[in-house]
Amino acid sequence: MNTMRKDHKLLVTIVKRGKASRVTKAAKAAGAEGGTTLLGEGVGIHEKRQFFGLDALHEKEIVLTLIPEDILADVVHAITLKAKLNEPGHGVGFLLDVRRTLGIAHLDYEDEEKELDDMTDDIKHKGFNLIITIVNKGDAGKVIDASNRGGAEGGTVMNGRGSGIHEKAKLFSLQIEPEKDVVLTLIKKEMTKQVLDAINEDVHINEPGKGIAFILPVEETVGIHHLMQQESDSE
C-alpha cells in the first residue's frame, strides 16, 4: 500500500541551458517522480546584459517539479546542492501552492471527488484558477478541445521535455526524455471540476503514462476584461 500523500507543491527551477538534467536527477534521487523541462531565455544579475552594444538574452531551462509535501524539504535540499542554487549565478528556484492534481493514480488519495466538489462549491470566493496539463507531444489539441467543452475559452501550449515514473526509455544506454506538450488553461474557479472532468474523459489523464494535470490558484488577472465584467455582474 502506498503512503497517503494529499498535498503537493510545484517547484519551479530556472537554470542555465544544459543544467536541467542535474535538477531532474537530484529530484528523482530524493524521491520525486519526474519533471518537465521548458526552454527559455533571460538574463540574471551575474550575466552580461549586452554584447557589442546589443541587448543579450541567455538560454535557460525551466524545470517544473511536482513534489509531495512529505518529501518537499528533501527534494528542495537535493536540488539546491546539485544545481548549486545557493551559489551566485547558478539559477533560482521558487515554490507554488498546488490545489489539486490528476494523473498520479498510483498514489492513494482519499475522497478525490469530494475535494473537487468542495473546490467548486465555494463559489462565494470569486476568481480564477490555472490548470497546467502536461501530456505527450501531440495531445495538446485533445486537452484544449476538452477544456473548451468543459467551459474554458482556450489555452496556451508550450513545448518541453520530461519523464515520469512510467517512462524509462533509453537509446544506446542513454536516458531519453520524451517530448511533452504543456497546456495552460485559465478558468473561473466554479468551472474547475467540469473542465478537469472533460480533460480526464478525453485524454484519460488518470491512466498510467497519459500525463498529469494540476491546479494553481490565481491571485490577480489582467487582459480578460469580458470575464472580469461577468464576475462583477454576478456579485
Short mmCIF file of C-alpha atoms in Angstrom, two decimals:
data_model
loop_
_atom_site.label_atom_id
_atom_site.label_comp_id
_atom_site.label_asym_id
_atom_site.label_seq_id
_atom_site.Cartn_x
_atom_site.Cartn_y
_atom_site.Cartn_z
CA MET A 1 0.00 0.00 0.00
CA ASN A 2 1.40 3.41 -0.95
CA THR A 3 1.73 6.13 1.64
CA MET A 4 -1.11 8.64 1.61
CA ARG A 5 0.03 11.89 0.01
CA LYS A 6 -2.59 14.56 -0.37
CA ASP A 7 -0.77 17.86 -0.81
CA HIS A 8 1.80 18.92 -3.39
CA LYS A 9 3.94 21.93 -4.16
CA LEU A 10 5.24 22.95 -7.57
CA LEU A 11 8.94 23.76 -7.60
CA VAL A 12 9.99 25.96 -10.50
CA THR A 13 13.75 25.92 -11.07
CA ILE A 14 15.42 28.19 -13.65
CA VAL A 15 18.98 27.28 -14.63
CA LYS A 16 21.40 27.76 -17.49
CA ARG A 17 20.91 25.72 -20.67
CA GLY A 18 22.21 22.20 -20.19
CA LYS A 19 21.80 22.12 -16.39
CA ALA A 20 18.20 20.88 -16.19
CA SER A 21 19.27 17.22 -16.12
CA ARG A 22 21.06 17.88 -12.83
CA VAL A 23 17.84 19.22 -11.34
CA THR A 24 15.77 16.27 -12.55
CA LYS A 25 18.28 13.65 -11.41
CA ALA A 26 18.59 15.25 -7.97
CA ALA A 27 14.81 15.44 -7.62
CA LYS A 28 14.34 11.77 -8.54
CA ALA A 29 17.14 10.67 -6.21
CA ALA A 30 15.35 12.47 -3.36
CA GLY A 31 12.00 10.81 -4.11
CA ALA A 32 10.26 12.96 -6.73
CA GLU A 33 8.79 11.03 -9.65
CA GLY A 34 9.77 13.18 -12.61
CA GLY A 35 9.86 16.66 -14.04
CA THR A 36 9.19 18.69 -17.15
CA THR A 37 11.76 20.99 -18.75
CA LEU A 38 10.90 24.06 -20.83
CA LEU A 39 13.32 26.18 -22.84
CA GLY A 40 13.51 29.94 -22.40
CA GLU A 41 15.74 32.99 -22.43
CA GLY A 42 16.62 35.51 -19.79
CA VAL A 43 19.30 37.48 -18.03
CA GLY A 44 20.40 37.36 -14.41
CA ILE A 45 22.23 39.83 -12.21
CA HIS A 46 25.52 37.96 -12.79
CA GLU A 47 25.18 37.75 -16.58
CA LYS A 48 26.23 40.23 -19.25
CA ARG A 49 23.30 42.28 -20.44
CA GLN A 50 24.90 43.38 -23.70
CA PHE A 51 27.24 42.01 -26.36
CA PHE A 52 28.79 44.51 -28.78
CA GLY A 53 26.19 47.07 -27.75
CA LEU A 54 23.23 44.71 -28.34
CA ASP A 55 20.87 43.53 -25.62
CA ALA A 56 21.71 39.95 -24.69
CA LEU A 57 19.45 37.12 -23.61
CA HIS A 58 20.92 33.90 -22.31
CA GLU A 59 19.41 30.47 -22.94
CA LYS A 60 17.66 29.00 -19.91
CA GLU A 61 15.93 25.81 -18.88
CA ILE A 62 12.85 25.94 -16.67
CA VAL A 63 12.17 22.75 -14.72
CA LEU A 64 8.70 22.05 -13.28
CA THR A 65 8.78 19.51 -10.44
CA LEU A 66 5.61 18.44 -8.65
CA ILE A 67 6.57 17.36 -5.12
CA PRO A 68 4.51 15.77 -2.32
CA GLU A 69 4.81 17.87 0.82
CA ASP A 70 6.09 14.97 2.92
CA ILE A 71 9.35 14.89 0.93
CA LEU A 72 9.42 18.57 -0.07
CA ALA A 73 12.33 19.57 2.16
CA ASP A 74 14.48 16.65 0.99
CA VAL A 75 13.87 17.34 -2.71
CA VAL A 76 14.46 21.09 -2.43
CA HIS A 77 17.68 20.47 -0.48
CA ALA A 78 18.92 17.93 -3.04
CA ILE A 79 18.22 20.23 -5.99
CA THR A 80 19.79 23.22 -4.23
CA LEU A 81 23.04 21.32 -3.66
CA LYS A 82 23.22 19.57 -7.05
CA ALA A 83 22.39 22.68 -9.10
CA LYS A 84 24.40 24.94 -6.75
CA LEU A 85 21.45 27.29 -6.35
CA ASN A 86 22.96 28.53 -3.09
CA GLU A 87 25.89 29.96 -5.08
CA PRO A 88 25.67 33.20 -7.12
CA GLY A 89 24.96 32.89 -10.84
CA HIS A 90 23.73 29.29 -10.94
CA GLY A 91 19.99 29.79 -11.02
CA VAL A 92 16.88 30.36 -8.95
CA GLY A 93 14.01 28.29 -7.63
CA PHE A 94 10.62 29.06 -6.11
CA LEU A 95 7.61 27.14 -4.78
CA LEU A 96 3.95 27.50 -5.72
CA ASP A 97 0.88 26.10 -3.99
CA VAL A 98 -1.00 23.37 -5.84
CA ARG A 99 -4.71 22.97 -5.21
CA ARG A 100 -5.25 19.59 -6.80
CA THR A 101 -3.57 17.04 -9.06
CA LEU A 102 -4.74 14.46 -11.60
CA GLY A 103 -2.73 11.77 -13.33
CA ILE A 104 -0.97 10.22 -10.33
CA ALA A 105 -3.36 7.33 -9.86
CA HIS A 106 -0.63 5.04 -8.45
CA LEU A 107 -0.71 7.12 -5.25
CA ASP A 108 -3.68 6.72 -2.90
CA TYR A 109 -5.99 9.68 -2.42
CA GLU A 110 -8.98 9.94 -0.13
CA ASP A 111 -12.24 11.44 -1.36
CA GLU A 112 -10.79 12.87 -4.58
CA GLU A 113 -14.22 13.65 -5.98
CA LYS A 114 -15.27 15.28 -2.71
CA GLU A 115 -12.22 17.56 -2.81
CA LEU A 116 -13.03 18.62 -6.37
CA ASP A 117 -16.66 19.22 -5.39
CA ASP A 118 -15.59 21.30 -2.40
CA MET A 119 -13.28 23.33 -4.63
CA THR A 120 -16.07 24.32 -7.00
CA ASP A 121 -18.88 24.60 -4.43
CA ASP A 122 -17.13 27.56 -2.82
CA ILE A 123 -18.48 29.96 -5.45
CA LYS A 124 -18.63 32.77 -2.89
CA HIS A 125 -14.90 33.16 -3.49
CA LYS A 126 -14.78 34.67 -6.95
CA GLY A 127 -11.68 34.45 -9.07
CA PHE A 128 -9.72 32.16 -11.34
CA ASN A 129 -7.63 29.01 -11.34
CA LEU A 130 -4.85 27.99 -13.70
CA ILE A 131 -4.85 24.38 -14.87
CA ILE A 132 -1.46 23.14 -16.09
CA THR A 133 -1.74 19.92 -18.09
CA ILE A 134 1.40 18.06 -19.17
CA VAL A 135 0.83 15.38 -21.82
CA ASN A 136 2.73 13.53 -24.50
CA LYS A 137 3.62 15.58 -27.56
CA GLY A 138 0.70 15.81 -29.96
CA ASP A 139 -2.02 15.52 -27.31
CA ALA A 140 -2.33 19.27 -26.61
CA GLY A 141 -5.20 19.59 -29.09
CA LYS A 142 -7.18 16.99 -27.16
CA VAL A 143 -6.62 18.93 -23.94
CA ILE A 144 -7.74 22.24 -25.46
CA ASP A 145 -10.82 20.69 -27.10
CA ALA A 146 -11.78 19.01 -23.82
CA SER A 147 -11.21 22.22 -21.85
CA ASN A 148 -13.42 24.16 -24.25
CA ARG A 149 -16.12 21.51 -23.91
CA GLY A 150 -15.88 21.94 -20.15
CA GLY A 151 -16.35 25.71 -20.36
CA ALA A 152 -12.86 27.15 -20.86
CA GLU A 153 -12.29 29.67 -23.64
CA GLY A 154 -8.94 28.48 -24.96
CA GLY A 155 -5.46 27.51 -23.90
CA THR A 156 -1.76 28.16 -24.43
CA VAL A 157 0.63 25.38 -25.47
CA MET A 158 4.33 25.22 -24.68
CA ASN A 159 6.76 22.52 -25.76
CA GLY A 160 9.08 20.80 -23.37
CA ARG A 161 10.59 17.50 -22.42
CA GLY A 162 10.34 15.39 -19.35
CA SER A 163 9.95 11.96 -17.86
CA GLY A 164 7.68 10.37 -15.32
CA ILE A 165 7.53 7.15 -13.36
CA HIS A 166 6.17 5.21 -16.36
CA GLU A 167 8.79 6.44 -18.86
CA LYS A 168 12.07 4.51 -18.85
CA ALA A 169 13.14 4.81 -22.49
CA LYS A 170 16.82 4.51 -23.34
CA LEU A 171 18.83 4.64 -26.56
CA PHE A 172 22.36 3.22 -26.58
CA SER A 173 22.24 3.21 -22.76
CA LEU A 174 21.42 6.93 -22.71
CA GLN A 175 18.27 8.10 -20.94
CA ILE A 176 15.71 9.63 -23.32
CA GLU A 177 13.46 12.45 -22.15
CA PRO A 178 10.28 12.28 -24.26
CA GLU A 179 8.87 15.47 -25.76
CA LYS A 180 5.88 16.95 -23.94
CA ASP A 181 3.09 19.45 -24.55
CA VAL A 182 2.36 21.78 -21.64
CA VAL A 183 -1.09 23.40 -21.78
CA LEU A 184 -2.02 26.44 -19.68
CA THR A 185 -5.76 26.95 -19.18
CA LEU A 186 -7.13 29.93 -17.26
CA ILE A 187 -10.65 29.31 -15.97
CA LYS A 188 -13.19 30.64 -13.50
CA LYS A 189 -12.99 28.82 -10.18
CA GLU A 190 -16.51 27.45 -10.46
CA MET A 191 -15.60 25.71 -13.74
CA THR A 192 -12.66 23.79 -12.26
CA LYS A 193 -14.34 20.43 -11.78
CA GLN A 194 -16.17 20.35 -15.11
CA VAL A 195 -13.02 21.27 -17.05
CA LEU A 196 -10.95 18.65 -15.22
CA ASP A 197 -13.66 16.05 -15.79
CA ALA A 198 -13.67 16.85 -19.51
CA ILE A 199 -9.86 16.57 -19.73
CA ASN A 200 -9.93 13.24 -17.93
CA GLU A 201 -12.69 11.89 -20.19
CA ASP A 202 -10.94 12.87 -23.43
CA VAL A 203 -7.26 12.41 -22.51
CA HIS A 204 -7.65 9.69 -19.84
CA ILE A 205 -5.23 11.64 -17.68
CA ASN A 206 -5.67 9.26 -14.73
CA GLU A 207 -4.34 6.30 -16.71
CA PRO A 208 -0.62 5.48 -16.30
CA GLY A 209 1.65 7.28 -18.74
CA LYS A 210 -1.03 9.62 -20.13
CA GLY A 211 0.11 12.78 -18.36
CA ILE A 212 -0.61 14.91 -15.33
CA ALA A 213 -2.70 17.96 -14.55
CA PHE A 214 -2.64 20.27 -11.56
CA ILE A 215 -4.36 23.44 -10.42
CA LEU A 216 -2.67 26.65 -9.28
CA PRO A 217 -4.60 29.45 -7.56
CA VAL A 218 -4.57 32.78 -9.40
CA GLU A 219 -4.43 35.93 -7.29
CA GLU A 220 -5.00 38.56 -9.97
CA THR A 221 -5.58 38.74 -13.72
CA VAL A 222 -5.31 41.35 -16.49
CA GLY A 223 -6.34 41.22 -20.13
CA ILE A 224 -9.57 39.22 -19.74
CA HIS A 225 -11.97 42.14 -19.42
CA HIS A 226 -15.10 40.26 -20.50
CA LEU A 227 -14.61 37.59 -17.84
CA MET A 228 -13.85 40.18 -15.18
CA GLN A 229 -17.04 42.01 -16.16
CA GLN A 230 -19.01 38.79 -15.76
CA GLU A 231 -17.52 38.40 -12.30
CA SER A 232 -18.60 41.95 -11.36
CA ASP A 233 -22.10 41.49 -12.79
CA SER A 234 -22.64 38.32 -10.75
CA GLU A 235 -21.79 39.96 -7.43
#
